[in-house]
mmCIF file of C-alpha atoms in Angstrom:
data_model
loop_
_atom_site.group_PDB
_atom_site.id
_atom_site.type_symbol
_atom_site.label_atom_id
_atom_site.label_comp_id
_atom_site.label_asym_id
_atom_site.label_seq_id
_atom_site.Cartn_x
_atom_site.Cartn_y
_atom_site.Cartn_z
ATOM 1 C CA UNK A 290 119.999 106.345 113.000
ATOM 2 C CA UNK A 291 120.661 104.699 109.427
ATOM 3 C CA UNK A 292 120.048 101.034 109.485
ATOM 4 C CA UNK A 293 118.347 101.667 106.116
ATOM 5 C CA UNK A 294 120.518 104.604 104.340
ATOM 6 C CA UNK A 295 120.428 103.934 100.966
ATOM 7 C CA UNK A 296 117.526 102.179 100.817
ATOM 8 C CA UNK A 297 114.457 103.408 98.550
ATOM 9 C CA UNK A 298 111.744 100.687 99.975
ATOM 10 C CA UNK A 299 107.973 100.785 98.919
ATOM 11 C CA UNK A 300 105.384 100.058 101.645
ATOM 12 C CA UNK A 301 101.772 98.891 100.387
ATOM 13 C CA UNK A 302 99.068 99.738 102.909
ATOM 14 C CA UNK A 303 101.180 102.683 104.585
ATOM 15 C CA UNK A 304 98.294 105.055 104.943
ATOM 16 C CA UNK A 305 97.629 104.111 108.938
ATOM 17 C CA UNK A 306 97.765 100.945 111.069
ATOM 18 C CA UNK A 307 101.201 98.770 110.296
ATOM 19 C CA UNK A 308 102.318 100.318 107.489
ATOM 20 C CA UNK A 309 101.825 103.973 108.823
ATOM 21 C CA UNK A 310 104.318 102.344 111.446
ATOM 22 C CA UNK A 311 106.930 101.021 108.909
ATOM 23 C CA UNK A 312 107.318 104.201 106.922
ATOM 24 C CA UNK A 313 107.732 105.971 110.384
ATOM 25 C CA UNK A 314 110.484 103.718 111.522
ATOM 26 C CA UNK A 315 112.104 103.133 108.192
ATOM 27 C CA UNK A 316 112.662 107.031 107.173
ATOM 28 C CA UNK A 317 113.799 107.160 110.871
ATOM 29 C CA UNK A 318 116.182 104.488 110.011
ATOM 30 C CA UNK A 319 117.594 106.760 106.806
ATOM 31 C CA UNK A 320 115.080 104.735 103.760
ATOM 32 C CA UNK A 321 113.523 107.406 101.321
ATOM 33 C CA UNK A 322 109.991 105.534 101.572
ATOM 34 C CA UNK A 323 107.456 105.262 99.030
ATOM 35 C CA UNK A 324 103.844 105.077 100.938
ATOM 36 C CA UNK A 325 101.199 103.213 99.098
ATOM 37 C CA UNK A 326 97.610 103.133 99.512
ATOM 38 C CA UNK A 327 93.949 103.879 98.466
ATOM 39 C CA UNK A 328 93.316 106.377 101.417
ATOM 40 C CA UNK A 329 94.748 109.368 99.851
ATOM 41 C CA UNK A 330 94.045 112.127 102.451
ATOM 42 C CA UNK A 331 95.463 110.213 105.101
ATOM 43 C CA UNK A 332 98.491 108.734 102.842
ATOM 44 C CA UNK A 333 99.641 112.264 101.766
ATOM 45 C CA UNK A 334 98.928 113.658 105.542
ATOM 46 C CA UNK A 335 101.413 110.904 106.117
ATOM 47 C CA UNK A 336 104.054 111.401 103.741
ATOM 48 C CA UNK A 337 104.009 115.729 104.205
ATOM 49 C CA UNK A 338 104.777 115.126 107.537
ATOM 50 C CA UNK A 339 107.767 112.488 107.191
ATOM 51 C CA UNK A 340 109.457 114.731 104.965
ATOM 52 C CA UNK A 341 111.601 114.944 101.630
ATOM 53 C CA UNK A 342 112.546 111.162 101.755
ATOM 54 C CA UNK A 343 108.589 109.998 101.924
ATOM 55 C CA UNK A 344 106.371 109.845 98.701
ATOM 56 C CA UNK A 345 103.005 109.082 98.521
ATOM 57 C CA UNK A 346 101.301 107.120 95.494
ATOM 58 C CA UNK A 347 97.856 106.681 95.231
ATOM 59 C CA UNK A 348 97.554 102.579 94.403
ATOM 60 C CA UNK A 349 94.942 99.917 94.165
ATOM 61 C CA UNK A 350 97.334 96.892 94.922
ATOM 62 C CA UNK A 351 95.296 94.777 92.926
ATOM 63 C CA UNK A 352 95.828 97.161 89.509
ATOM 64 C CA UNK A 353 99.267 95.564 87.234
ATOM 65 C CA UNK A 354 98.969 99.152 85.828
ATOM 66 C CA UNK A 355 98.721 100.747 89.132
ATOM 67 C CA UNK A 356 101.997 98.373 90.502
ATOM 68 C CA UNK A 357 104.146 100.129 87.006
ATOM 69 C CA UNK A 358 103.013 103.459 88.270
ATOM 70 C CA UNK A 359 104.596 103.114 91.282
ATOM 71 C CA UNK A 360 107.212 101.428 90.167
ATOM 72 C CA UNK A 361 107.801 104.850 87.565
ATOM 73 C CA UNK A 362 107.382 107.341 90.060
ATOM 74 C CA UNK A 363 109.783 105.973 92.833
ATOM 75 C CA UNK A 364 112.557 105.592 90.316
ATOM 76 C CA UNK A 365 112.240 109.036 89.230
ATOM 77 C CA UNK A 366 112.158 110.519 92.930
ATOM 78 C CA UNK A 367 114.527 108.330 94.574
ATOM 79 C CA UNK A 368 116.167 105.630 92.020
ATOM 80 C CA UNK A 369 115.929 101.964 91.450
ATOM 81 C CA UNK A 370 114.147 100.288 94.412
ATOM 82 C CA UNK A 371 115.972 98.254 97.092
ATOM 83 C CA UNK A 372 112.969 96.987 99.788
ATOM 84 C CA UNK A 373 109.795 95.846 99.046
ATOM 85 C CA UNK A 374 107.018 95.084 101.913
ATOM 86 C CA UNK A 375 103.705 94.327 100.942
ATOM 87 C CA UNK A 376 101.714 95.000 103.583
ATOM 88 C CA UNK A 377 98.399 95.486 102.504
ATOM 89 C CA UNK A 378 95.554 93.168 103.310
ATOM 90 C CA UNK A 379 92.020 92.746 104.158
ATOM 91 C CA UNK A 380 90.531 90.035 106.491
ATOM 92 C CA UNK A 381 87.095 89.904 104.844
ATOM 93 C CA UNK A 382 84.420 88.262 106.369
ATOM 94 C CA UNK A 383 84.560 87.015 109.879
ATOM 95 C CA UNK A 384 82.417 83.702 111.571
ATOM 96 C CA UNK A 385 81.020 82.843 108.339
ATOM 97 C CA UNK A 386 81.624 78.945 107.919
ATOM 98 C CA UNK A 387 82.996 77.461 104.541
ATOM 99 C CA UNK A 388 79.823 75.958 103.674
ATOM 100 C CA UNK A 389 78.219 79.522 103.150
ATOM 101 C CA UNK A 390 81.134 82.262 102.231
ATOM 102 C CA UNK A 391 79.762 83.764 98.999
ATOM 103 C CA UNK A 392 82.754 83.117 95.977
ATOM 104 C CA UNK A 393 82.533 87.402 95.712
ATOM 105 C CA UNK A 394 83.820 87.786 99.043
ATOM 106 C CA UNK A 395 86.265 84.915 98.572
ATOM 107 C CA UNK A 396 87.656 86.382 95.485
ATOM 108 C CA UNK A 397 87.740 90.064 97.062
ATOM 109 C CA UNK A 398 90.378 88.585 100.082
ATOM 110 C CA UNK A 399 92.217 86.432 97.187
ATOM 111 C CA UNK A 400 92.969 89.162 95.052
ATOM 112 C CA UNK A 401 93.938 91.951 97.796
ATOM 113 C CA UNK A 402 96.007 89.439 99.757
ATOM 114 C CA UNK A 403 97.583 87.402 97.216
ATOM 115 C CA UNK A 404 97.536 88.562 93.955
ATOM 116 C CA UNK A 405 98.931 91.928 95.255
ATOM 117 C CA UNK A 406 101.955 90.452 96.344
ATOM 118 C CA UNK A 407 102.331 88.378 93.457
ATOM 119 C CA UNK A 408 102.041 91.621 91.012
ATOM 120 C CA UNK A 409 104.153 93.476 93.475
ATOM 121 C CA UNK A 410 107.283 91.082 93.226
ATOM 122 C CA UNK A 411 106.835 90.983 89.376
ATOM 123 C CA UNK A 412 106.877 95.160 89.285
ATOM 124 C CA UNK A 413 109.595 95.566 91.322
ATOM 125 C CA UNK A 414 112.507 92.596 90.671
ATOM 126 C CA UNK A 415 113.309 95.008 87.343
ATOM 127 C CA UNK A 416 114.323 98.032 89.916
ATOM 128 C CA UNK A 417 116.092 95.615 92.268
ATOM 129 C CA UNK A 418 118.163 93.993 89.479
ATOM 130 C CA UNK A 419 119.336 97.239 88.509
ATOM 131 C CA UNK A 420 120.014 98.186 92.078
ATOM 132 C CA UNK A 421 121.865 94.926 92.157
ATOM 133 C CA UNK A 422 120.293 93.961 95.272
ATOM 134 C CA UNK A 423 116.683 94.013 97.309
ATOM 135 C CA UNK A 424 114.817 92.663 99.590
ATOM 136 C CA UNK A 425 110.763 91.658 99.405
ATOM 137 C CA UNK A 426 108.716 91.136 102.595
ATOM 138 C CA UNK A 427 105.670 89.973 102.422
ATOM 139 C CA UNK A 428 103.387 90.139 105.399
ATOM 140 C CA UNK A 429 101.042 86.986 106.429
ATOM 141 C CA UNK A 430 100.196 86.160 109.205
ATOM 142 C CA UNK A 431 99.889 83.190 112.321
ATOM 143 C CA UNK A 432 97.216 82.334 109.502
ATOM 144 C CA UNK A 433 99.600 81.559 107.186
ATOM 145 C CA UNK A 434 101.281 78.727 109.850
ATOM 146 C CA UNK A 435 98.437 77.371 111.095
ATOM 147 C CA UNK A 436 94.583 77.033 110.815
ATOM 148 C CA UNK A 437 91.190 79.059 112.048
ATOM 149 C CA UNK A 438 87.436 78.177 111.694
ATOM 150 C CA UNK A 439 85.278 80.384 110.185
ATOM 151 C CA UNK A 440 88.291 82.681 108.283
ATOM 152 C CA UNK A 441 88.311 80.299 104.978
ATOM 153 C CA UNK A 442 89.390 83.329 102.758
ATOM 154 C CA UNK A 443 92.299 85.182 105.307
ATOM 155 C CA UNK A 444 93.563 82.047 106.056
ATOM 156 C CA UNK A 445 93.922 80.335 102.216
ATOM 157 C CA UNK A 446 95.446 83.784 101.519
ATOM 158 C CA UNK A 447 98.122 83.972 103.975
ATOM 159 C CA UNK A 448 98.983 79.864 103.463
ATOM 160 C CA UNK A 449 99.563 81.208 100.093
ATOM 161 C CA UNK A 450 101.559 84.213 100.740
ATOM 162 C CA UNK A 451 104.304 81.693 102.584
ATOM 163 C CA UNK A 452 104.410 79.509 99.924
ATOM 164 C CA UNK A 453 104.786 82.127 96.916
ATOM 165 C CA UNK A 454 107.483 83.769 99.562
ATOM 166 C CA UNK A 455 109.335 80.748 99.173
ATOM 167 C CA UNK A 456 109.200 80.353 95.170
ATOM 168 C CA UNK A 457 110.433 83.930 94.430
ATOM 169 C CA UNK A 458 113.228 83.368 97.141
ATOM 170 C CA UNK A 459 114.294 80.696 95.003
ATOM 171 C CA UNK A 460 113.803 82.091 91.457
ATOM 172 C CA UNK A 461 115.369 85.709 92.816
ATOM 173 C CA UNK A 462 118.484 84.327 95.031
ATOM 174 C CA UNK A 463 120.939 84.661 91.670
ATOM 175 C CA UNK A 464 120.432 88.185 91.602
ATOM 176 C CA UNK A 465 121.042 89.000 95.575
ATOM 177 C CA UNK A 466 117.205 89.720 95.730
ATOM 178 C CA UNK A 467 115.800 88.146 99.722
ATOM 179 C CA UNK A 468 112.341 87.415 99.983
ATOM 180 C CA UNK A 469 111.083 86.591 103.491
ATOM 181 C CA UNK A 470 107.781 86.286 105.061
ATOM 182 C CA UNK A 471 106.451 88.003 108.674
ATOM 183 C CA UNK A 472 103.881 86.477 109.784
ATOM 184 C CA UNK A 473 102.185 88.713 113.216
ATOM 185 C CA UNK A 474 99.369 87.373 115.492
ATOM 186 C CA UNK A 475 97.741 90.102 117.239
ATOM 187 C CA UNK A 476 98.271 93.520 116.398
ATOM 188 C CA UNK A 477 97.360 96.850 118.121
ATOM 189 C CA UNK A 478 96.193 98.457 114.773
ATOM 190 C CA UNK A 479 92.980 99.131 113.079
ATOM 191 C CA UNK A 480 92.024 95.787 112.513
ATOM 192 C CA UNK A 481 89.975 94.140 115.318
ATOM 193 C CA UNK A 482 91.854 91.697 117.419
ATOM 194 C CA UNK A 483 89.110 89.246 119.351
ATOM 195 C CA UNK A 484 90.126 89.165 123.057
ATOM 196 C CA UNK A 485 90.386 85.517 122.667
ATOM 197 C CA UNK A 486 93.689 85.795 120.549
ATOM 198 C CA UNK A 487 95.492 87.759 123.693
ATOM 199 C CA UNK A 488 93.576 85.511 126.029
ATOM 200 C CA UNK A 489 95.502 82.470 123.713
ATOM 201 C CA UNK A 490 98.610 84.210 123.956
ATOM 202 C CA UNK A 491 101.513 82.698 125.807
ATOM 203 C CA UNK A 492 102.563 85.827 126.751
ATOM 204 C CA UNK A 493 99.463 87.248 127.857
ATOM 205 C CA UNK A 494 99.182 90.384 125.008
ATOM 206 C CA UNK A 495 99.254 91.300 121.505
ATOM 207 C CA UNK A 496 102.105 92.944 119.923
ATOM 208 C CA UNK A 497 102.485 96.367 119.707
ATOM 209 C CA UNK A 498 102.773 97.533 116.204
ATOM 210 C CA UNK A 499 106.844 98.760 116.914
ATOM 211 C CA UNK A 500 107.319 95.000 117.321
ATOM 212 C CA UNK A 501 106.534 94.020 114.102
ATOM 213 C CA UNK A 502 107.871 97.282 112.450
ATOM 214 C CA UNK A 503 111.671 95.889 113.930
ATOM 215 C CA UNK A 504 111.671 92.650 112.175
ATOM 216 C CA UNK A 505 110.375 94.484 108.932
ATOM 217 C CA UNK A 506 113.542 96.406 109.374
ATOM 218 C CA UNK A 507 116.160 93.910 110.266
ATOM 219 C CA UNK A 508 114.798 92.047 106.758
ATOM 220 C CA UNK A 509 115.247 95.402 104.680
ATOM 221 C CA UNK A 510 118.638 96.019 105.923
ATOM 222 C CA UNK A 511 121.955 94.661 105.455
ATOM 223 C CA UNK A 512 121.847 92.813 108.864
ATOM 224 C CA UNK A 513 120.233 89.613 107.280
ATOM 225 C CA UNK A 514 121.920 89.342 104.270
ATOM 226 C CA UNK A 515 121.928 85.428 104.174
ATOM 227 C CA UNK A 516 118.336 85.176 105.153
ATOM 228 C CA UNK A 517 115.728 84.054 102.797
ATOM 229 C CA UNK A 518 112.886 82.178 102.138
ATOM 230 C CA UNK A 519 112.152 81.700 105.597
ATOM 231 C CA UNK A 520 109.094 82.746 108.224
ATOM 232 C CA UNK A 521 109.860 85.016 110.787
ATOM 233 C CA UNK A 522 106.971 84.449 113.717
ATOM 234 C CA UNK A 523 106.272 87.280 115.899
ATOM 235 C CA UNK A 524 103.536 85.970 118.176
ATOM 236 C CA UNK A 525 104.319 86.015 121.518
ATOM 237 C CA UNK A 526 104.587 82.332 121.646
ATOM 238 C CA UNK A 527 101.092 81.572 120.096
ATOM 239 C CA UNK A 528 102.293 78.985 117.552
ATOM 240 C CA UNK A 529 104.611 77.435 119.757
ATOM 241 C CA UNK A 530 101.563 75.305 121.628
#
């Protein structure tokens, strides 16, 4: 298969649950991946066993120093970068109202879920204008489309992370850079799904981490060429009540 030869994509996150899925798929695909994370044993487990075209970086997606590093290292191993998917992300605290979510634990979710992906597209657009093309994906989430009690942090972040999608599509579309946004319900990964989400899904499930690993790929590859700026949903229907 080589939906993505030629590609040289980073993946925050890639250490285990979506992004462990992603770098599977895209060095399937024919990407040379560059796996991100802070979980080092399991990132360069990862990476040994997807071969020559997978790197691992150690990287705190918050760090601006951190984001050059990587930035350094992948050109040297594999060139001038082509995908982007920042996939890393916390939910933070869970059924704790507005009213009483402490401004650390606020300011934890901001800056993992939004102010990596805003340092991310400023380390990388360099790379990609050299490559003379790329494509950014940033993940969000249903949360990012529509609103939840009790998830004031996760949900301002992923809001966010559709709307800065949207101004880097703009500022980036002159030099054939895409920048799109996913945006998953439930997930089979290592972040707890409540039983109410399936139970409030259309189809009756949550997705299966493959699902959203497919659209990730279709955005990275030449197949969507004229798409950008937009929300892809992959929910089983949940946002469609």
């Amino acid at each position: 298969m080589s939906r993505l030869s030629g590609k040289v994509v980073v993946i925050t996150g890639a250490a285990n649950g979506m992004g462990e899925t992603h770098a599977r798929l895209f060095v399937q695909e024919g990407a040379k991946v560059v796996l991100t994370d802070i979980d080092v044993e399991k990132g360069e487990k990862l990476a040994k066993e997807l071969g020559e075209n997978a790197l691992f970086i150690k990287h705190d997606v918050t760090d601006k120093d951190d984001w050059q590093v990587v930035v350094e290292k992948t050109e040297v191993a594999f060139g001038s970068i082509t995908g982007l998917v920042n996939n890393a992300g916390i939910v933070g605290p869970n059924d704790i109202p507005l009213e009483k979510l402490k401004d650390e634990d606020f300011e934890n979710v901001i800056s993992v879920n939004l102010y990596s992906v805003f340092k991310g597209m400023q380390a990388v657009v360099k790379s990609m204008k050299k490559a003379k093309e790329g494509s950014i994906v940033n993940v969000s989430s249903t949360s990012g489309l529509v609103g939840s009690v009790n998830v004031t942090a996760y949900v301002t972040t992923k809001f966010a992370v559709t709307g800065i999608t949207k101004v880097a599509a703009l500022e980036f579309a002159d030099y054939n850079i895409r920048v799109n946004s996913v945006h998953p319900g439930g997930v089979k990964t290592n972040i707890e799904v409540f039983d109410a989400v399936k139970k409030a899904t259309p189809m009756g499930r949550i997705a299966d981490p493959e699902e959203v690993s497919y659209i990730i790929l279709y955005l990275i590859s030449n197949e969507s060429t004229f798409s950008t700026g937009a929300e892809f949903v992959i929910d089983g229907g949940f946002t469609a009540q």
